[in-house]
PDB file of C-alpha atoms in Angstrom:
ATOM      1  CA  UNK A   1     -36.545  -2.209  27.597  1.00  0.00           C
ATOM      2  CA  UNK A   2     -33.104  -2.282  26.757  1.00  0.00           C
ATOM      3  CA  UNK A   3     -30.995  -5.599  25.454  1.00  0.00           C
ATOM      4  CA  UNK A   4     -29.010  -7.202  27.584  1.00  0.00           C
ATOM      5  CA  UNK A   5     -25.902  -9.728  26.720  1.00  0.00           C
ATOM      6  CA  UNK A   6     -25.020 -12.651  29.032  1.00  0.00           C
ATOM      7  CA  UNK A   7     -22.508 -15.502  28.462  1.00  0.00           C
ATOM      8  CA  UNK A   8     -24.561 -18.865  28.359  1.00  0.00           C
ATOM      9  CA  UNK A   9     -23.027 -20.645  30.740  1.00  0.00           C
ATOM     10  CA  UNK A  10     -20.047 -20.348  33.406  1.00  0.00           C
ATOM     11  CA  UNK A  11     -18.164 -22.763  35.752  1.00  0.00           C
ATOM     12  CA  UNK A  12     -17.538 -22.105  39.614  1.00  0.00           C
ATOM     13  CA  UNK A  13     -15.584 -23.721  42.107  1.00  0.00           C
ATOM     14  CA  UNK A  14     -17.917 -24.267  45.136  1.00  0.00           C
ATOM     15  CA  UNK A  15     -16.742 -21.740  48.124  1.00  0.00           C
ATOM     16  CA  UNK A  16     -15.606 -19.493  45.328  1.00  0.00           C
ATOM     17  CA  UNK A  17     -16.640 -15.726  44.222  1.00  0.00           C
ATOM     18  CA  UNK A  18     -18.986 -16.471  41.687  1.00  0.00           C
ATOM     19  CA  UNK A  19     -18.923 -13.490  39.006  1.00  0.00           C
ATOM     20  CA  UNK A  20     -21.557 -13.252  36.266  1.00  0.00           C
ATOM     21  CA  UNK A  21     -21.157 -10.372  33.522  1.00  0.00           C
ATOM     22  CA  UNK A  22     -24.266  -8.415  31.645  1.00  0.00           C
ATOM     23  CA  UNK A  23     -23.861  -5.768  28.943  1.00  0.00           C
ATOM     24  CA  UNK A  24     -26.849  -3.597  28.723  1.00  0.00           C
ATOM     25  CA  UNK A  25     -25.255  -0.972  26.623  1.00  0.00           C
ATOM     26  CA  UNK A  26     -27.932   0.826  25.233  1.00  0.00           C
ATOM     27  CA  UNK A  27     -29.404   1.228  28.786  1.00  0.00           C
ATOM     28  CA  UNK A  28     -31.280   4.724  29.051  1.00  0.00           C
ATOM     29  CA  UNK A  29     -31.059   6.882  32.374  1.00  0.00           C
ATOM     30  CA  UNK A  30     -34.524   5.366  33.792  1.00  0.00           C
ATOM     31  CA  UNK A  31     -33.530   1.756  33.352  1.00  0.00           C
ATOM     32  CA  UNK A  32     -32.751  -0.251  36.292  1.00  0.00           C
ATOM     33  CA  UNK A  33     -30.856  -3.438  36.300  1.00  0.00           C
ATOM     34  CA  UNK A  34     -32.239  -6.947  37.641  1.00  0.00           C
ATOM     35  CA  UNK A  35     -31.031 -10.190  38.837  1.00  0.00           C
ATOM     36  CA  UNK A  36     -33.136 -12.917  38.878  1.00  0.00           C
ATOM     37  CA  UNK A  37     -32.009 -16.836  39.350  1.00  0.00           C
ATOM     38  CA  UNK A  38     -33.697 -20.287  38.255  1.00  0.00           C
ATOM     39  CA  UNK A  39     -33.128 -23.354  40.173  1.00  0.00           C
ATOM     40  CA  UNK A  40     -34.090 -26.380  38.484  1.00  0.00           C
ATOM     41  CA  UNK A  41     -37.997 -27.284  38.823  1.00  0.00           C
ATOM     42  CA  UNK A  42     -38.770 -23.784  40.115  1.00  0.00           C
ATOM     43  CA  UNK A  43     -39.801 -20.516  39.290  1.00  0.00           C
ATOM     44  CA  UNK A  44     -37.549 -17.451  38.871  1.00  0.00           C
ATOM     45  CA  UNK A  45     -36.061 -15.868  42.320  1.00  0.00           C
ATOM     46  CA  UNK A  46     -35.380 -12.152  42.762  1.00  0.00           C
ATOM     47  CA  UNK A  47     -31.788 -11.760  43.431  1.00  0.00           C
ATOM     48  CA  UNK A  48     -30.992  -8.078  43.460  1.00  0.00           C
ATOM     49  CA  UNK A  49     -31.388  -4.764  41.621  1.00  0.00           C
ATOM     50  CA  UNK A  50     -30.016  -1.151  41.020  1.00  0.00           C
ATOM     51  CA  UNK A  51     -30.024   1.789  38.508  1.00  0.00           C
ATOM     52  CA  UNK A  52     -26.011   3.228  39.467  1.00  0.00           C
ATOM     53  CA  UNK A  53     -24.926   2.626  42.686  1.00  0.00           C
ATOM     54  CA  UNK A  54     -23.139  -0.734  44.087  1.00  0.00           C
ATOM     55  CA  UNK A  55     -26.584  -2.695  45.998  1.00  0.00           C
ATOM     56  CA  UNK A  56     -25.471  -5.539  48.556  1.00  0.00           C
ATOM     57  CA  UNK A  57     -28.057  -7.391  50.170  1.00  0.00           C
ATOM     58  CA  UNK A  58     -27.631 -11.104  51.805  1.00  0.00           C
ATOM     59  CA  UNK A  59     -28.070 -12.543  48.425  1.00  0.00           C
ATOM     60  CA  UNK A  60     -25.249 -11.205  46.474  1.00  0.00           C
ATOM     61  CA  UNK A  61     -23.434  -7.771  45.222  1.00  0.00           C
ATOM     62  CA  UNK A  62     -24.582  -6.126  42.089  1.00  0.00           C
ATOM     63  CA  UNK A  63     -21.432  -3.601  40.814  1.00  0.00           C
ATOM     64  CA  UNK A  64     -22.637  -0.958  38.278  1.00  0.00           C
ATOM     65  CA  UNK A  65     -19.595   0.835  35.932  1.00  0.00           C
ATOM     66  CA  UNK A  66     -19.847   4.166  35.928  1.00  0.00           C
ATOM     67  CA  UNK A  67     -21.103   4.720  32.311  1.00  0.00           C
ATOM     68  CA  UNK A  68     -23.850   1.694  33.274  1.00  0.00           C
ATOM     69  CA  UNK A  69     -23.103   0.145  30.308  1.00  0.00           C
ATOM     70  CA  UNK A  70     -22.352  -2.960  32.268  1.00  0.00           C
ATOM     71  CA  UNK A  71     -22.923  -4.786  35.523  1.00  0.00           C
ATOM     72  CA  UNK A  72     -21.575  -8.131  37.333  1.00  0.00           C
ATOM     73  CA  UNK A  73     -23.461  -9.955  39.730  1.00  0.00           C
ATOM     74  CA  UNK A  74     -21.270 -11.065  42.485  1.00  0.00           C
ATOM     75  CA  UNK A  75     -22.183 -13.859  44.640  1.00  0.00           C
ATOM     76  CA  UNK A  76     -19.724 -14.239  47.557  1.00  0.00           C
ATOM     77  CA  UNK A  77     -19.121 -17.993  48.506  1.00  0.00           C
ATOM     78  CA  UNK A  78     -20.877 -19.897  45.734  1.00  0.00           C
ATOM     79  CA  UNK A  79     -22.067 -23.320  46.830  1.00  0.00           C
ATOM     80  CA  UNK A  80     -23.564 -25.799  45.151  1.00  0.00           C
ATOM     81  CA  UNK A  81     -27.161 -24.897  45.861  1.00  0.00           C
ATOM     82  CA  UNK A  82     -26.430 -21.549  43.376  1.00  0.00           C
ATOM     83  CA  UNK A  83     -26.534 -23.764  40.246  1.00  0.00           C
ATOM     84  CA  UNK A  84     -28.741 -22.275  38.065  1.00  0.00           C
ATOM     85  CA  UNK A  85     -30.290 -19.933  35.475  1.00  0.00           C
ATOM     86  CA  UNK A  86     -28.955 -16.285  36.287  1.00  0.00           C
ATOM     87  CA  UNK A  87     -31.271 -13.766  34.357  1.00  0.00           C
ATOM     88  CA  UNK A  88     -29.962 -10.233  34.091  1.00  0.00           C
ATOM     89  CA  UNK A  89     -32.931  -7.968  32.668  1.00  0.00           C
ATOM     90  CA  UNK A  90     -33.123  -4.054  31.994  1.00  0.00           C
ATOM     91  CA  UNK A  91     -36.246  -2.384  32.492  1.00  0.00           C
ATOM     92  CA  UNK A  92     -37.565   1.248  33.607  1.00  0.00           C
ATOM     93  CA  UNK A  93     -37.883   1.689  37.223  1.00  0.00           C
ATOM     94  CA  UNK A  94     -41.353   1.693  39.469  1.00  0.00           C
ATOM     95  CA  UNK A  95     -40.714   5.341  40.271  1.00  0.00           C
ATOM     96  CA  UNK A  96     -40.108   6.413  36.677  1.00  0.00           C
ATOM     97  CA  UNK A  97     -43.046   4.542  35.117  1.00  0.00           C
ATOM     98  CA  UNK A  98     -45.838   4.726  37.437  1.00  0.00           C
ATOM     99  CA  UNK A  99     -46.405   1.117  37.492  1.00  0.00           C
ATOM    100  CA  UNK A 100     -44.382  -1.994  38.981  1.00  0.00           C
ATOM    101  CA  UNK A 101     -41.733  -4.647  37.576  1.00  0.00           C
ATOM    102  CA  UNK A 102     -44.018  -7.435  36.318  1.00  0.00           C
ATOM    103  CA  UNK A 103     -43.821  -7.060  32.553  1.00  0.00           C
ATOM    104  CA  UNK A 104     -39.748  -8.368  32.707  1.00  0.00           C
ATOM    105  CA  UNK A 105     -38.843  -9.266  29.873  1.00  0.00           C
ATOM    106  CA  UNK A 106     -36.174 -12.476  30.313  1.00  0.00           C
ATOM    107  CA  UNK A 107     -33.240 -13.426  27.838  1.00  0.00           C
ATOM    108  CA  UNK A 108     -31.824 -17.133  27.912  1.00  0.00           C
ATOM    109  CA  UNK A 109     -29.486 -15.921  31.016  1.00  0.00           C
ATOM    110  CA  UNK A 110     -26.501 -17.451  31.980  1.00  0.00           C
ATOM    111  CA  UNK A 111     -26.429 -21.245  33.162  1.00  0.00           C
ATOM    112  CA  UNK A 112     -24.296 -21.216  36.185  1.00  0.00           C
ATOM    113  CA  UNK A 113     -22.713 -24.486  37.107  1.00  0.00           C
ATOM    114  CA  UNK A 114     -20.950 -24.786  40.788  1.00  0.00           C
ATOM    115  CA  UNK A 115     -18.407 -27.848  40.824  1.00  0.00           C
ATOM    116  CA  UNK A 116     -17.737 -29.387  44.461  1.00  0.00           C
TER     117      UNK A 116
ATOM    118  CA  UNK B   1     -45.998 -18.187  55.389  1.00  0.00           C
ATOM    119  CA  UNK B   2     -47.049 -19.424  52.126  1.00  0.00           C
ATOM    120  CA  UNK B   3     -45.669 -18.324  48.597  1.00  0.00           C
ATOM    121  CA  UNK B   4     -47.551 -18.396  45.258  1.00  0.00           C
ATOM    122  CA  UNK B   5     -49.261 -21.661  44.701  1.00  0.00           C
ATOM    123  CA  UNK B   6     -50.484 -22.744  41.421  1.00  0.00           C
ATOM    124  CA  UNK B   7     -52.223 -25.850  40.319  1.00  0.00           C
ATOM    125  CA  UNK B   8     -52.484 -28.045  39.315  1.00  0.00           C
ATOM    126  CA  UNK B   9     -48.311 -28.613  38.792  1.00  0.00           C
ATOM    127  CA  UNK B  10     -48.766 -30.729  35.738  1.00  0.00           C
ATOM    128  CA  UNK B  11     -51.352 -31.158  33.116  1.00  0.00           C
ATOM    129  CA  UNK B  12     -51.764 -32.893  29.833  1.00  0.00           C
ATOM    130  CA  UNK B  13     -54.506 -31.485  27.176  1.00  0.00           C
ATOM    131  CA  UNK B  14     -55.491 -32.808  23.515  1.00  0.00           C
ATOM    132  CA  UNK B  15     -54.941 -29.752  20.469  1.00  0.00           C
ATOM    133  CA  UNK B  16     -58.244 -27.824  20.562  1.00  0.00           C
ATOM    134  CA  UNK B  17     -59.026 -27.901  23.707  1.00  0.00           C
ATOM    135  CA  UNK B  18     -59.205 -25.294  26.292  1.00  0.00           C
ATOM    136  CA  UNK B  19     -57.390 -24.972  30.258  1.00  0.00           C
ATOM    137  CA  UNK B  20     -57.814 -23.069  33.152  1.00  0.00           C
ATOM    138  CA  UNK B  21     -54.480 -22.432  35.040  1.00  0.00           C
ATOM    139  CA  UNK B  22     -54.901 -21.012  38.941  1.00  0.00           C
ATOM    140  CA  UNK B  23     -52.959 -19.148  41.002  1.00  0.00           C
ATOM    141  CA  UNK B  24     -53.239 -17.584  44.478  1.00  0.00           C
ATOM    142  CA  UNK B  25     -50.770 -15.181  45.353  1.00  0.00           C
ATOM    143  CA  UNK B  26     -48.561 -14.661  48.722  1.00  0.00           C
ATOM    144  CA  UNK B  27     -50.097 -13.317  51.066  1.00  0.00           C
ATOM    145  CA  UNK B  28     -50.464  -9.692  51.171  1.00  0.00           C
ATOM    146  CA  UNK B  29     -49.992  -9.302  47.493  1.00  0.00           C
ATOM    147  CA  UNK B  30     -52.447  -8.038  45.551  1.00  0.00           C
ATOM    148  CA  UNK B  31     -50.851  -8.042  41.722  1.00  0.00           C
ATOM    149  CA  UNK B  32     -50.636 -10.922  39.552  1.00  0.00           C
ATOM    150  CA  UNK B  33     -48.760 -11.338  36.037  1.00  0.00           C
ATOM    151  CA  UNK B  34     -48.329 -14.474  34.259  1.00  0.00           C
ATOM    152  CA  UNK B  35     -45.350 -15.829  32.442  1.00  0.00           C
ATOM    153  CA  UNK B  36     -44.989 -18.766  29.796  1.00  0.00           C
ATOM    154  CA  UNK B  37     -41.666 -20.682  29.719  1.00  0.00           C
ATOM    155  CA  UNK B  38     -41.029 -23.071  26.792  1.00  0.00           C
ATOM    156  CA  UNK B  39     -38.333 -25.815  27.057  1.00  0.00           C
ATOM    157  CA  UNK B  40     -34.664 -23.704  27.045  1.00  0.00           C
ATOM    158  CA  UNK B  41     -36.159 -20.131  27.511  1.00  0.00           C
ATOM    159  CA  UNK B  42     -36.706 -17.486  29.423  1.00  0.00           C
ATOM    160  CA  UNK B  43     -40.017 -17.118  30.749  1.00  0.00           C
ATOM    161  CA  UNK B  44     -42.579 -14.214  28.466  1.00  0.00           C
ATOM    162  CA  UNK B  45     -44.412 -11.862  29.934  1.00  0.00           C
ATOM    163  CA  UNK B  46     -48.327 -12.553  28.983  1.00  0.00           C
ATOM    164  CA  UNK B  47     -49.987 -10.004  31.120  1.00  0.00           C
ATOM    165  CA  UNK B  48     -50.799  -8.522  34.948  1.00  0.00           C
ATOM    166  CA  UNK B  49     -53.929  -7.819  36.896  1.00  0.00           C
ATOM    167  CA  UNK B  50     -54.860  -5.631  39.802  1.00  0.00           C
ATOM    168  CA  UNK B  51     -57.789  -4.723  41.076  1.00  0.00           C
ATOM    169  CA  UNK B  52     -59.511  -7.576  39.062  1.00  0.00           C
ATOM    170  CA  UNK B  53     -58.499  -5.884  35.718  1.00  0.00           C
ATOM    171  CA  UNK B  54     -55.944  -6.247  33.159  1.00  0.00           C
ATOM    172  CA  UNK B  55     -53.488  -3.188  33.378  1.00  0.00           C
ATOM    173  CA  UNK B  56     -50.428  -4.579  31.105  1.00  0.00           C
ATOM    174  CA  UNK B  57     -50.295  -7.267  28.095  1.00  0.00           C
ATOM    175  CA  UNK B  58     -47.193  -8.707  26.401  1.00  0.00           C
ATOM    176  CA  UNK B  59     -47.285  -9.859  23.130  1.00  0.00           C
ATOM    177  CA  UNK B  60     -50.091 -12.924  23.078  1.00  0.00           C
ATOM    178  CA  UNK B  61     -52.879 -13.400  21.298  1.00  0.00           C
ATOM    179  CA  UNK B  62     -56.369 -13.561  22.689  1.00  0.00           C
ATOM    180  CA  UNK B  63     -56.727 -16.790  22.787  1.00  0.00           C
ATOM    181  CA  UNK B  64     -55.049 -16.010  26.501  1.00  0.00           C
ATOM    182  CA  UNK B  65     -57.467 -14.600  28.875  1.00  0.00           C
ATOM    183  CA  UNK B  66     -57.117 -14.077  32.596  1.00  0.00           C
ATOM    184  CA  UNK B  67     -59.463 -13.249  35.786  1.00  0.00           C
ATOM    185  CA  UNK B  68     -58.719 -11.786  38.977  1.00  0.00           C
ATOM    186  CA  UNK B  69     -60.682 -12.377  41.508  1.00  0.00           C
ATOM    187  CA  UNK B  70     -61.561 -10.691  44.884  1.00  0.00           C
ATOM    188  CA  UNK B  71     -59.622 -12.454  47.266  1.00  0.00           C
ATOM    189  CA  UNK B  72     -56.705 -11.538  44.659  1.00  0.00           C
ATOM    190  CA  UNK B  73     -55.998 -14.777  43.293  1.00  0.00           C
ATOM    191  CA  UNK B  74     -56.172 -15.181  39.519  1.00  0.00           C
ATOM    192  CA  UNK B  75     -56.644 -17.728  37.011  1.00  0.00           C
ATOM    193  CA  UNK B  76     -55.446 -18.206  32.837  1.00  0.00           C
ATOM    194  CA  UNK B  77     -57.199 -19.160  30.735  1.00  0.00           C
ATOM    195  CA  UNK B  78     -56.327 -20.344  27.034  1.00  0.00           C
ATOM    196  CA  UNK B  79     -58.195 -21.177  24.017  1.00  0.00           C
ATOM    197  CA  UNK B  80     -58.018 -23.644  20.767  1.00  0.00           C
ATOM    198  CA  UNK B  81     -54.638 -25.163  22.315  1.00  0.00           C
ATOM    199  CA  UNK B  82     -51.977 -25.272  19.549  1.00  0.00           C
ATOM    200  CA  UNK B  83     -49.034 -27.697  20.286  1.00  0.00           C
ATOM    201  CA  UNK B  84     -46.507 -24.522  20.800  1.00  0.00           C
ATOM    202  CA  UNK B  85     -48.757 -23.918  23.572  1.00  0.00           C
ATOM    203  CA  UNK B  86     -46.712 -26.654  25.433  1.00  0.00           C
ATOM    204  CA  UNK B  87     -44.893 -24.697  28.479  1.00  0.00           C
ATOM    205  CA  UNK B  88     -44.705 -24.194  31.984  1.00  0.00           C
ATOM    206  CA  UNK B  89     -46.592 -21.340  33.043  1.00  0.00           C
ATOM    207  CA  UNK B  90     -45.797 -19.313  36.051  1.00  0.00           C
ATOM    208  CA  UNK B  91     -47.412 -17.100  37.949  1.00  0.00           C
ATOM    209  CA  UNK B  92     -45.831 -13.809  40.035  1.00  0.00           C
ATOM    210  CA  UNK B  93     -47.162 -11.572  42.590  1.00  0.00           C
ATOM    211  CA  UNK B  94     -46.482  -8.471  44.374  1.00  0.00           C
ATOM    212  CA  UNK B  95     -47.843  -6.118  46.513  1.00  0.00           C
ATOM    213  CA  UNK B  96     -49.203  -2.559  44.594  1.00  0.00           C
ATOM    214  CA  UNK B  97     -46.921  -0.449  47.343  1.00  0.00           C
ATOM    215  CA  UNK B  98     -43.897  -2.716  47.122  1.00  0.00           C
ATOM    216  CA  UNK B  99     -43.243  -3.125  43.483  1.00  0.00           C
ATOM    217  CA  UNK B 100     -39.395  -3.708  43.143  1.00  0.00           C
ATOM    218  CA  UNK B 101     -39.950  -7.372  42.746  1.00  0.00           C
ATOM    219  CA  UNK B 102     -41.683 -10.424  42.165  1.00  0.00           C
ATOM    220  CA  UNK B 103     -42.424 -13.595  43.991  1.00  0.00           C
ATOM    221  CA  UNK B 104     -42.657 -16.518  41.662  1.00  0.00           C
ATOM    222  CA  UNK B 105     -44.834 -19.534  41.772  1.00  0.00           C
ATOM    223  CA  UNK B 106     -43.096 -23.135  40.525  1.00  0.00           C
ATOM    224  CA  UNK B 107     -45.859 -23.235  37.517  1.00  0.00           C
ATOM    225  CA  UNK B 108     -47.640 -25.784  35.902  1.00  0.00           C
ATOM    226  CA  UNK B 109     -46.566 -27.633  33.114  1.00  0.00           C
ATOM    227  CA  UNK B 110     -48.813 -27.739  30.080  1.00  0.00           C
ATOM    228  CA  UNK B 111     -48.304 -30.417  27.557  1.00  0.00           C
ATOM    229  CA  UNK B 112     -50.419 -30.069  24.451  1.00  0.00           C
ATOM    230  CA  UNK B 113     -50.581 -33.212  22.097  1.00  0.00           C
TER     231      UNK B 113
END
């Protein structure tokens, strides 16, 4: 699975666009890119995914660049219940590999703090 | 609707020992993977089970065992407990058709001293 590259930690201002950055510039063509969060005390939460296009869901926005080498996870009006560990991990898609997205492999993510 | 449960939550074991970690998955999932978290982490990838067999192993020695059983739920297992065995372990589930993502249990928290 490809590397990816994530600030350790970022401030937001609650009601705020929250924007978190991810290199992944050695991704390869079958790679999708994942968002998963950590609130204190708990286990990891899917957020979002996608291998190219711009994904949306009620979560949060997940904007691809063109070249992939990149990605930003958008969420919309940050409040202070988003504090926490944002992981953004590369791995080959379910429909390239046969198999399903259990063996992630998680970085130190980004430690998002929202300030009321 | 439940989620994935695990118990116990917390758990406290001398060096040498040996622990049994459970997990039952949400319902209508049938895959389970287990993760191990250490203080300031991310969680690792130990391995997954379906159809009560091991299909995929991360990097862990065999020390770590697992066992699926028929009603899907799973347990881990681990061996001759060294102190860097400390860390909350957390369990994951899916279902086989719906594989995009995983639903995370809140883990138990091993302490080895």
């Amino acid at each position: 699975d490809a590397k990816t590259t994530q600030p350790t930690s970022m401030d937001c201002a609650e009601g705020r666009a929250a924007n978190l950055p991810c290199n992944h510039s050695t991704i390869s063509g079958n790679e999708y890119v994942y968002w998963y969060r950590q609130i204190h005390s708990q286990g990891p939460q899917y957020i979002i995914h996608g291998l190219k296009n711009n994904e949306t869901n009620e979560m949060a926005s997940l904007i691809i660049t063109e070249d992939r080498k990149s990605s930003t996870l958008i969420l919309p009006h940050a409040t202070l219940r988003d504090t926490a560990v944002y992981y953004c991990i590369v791995r080959v898609g379910p429909a390239f590999s046969g198999g399903g997205a259990d063996g992630l492999t998680f970085g130190k993510g980004t430690h998002l703090i929202i300030q009321p | 609707d439940a989620g994935v449960t695990q118990s116990p939550t917390h758990l406290i074991k001398t060096r040498g020992q040996q622990v049994t970690l459970r997990c039952s998955p949400k319902s209508g999932h049938d895959t389970v993977s287990w993760y191990q978290q250490a203080l300031g982490q991310g969680p690792q990838f130990i391995f997954q089970y379906y159809e009560e067999e091991e299909r995929q192993r991360g990097n862990f020695p065999d020390r770590f065992s697992g066992h699926q059983f028929p009603n899907y739920s799973s347990e881990l297992n681990v061996n001759a407990l060294l102190l860097g065995d400390s860390a909350l372990y957390l369990c994951a589930s899916r279902p086989r058709v719906a594989n995009e993502k995983l639903f995370f249990g809140s883990g138990t928290q091993l302490s080895v001293l």
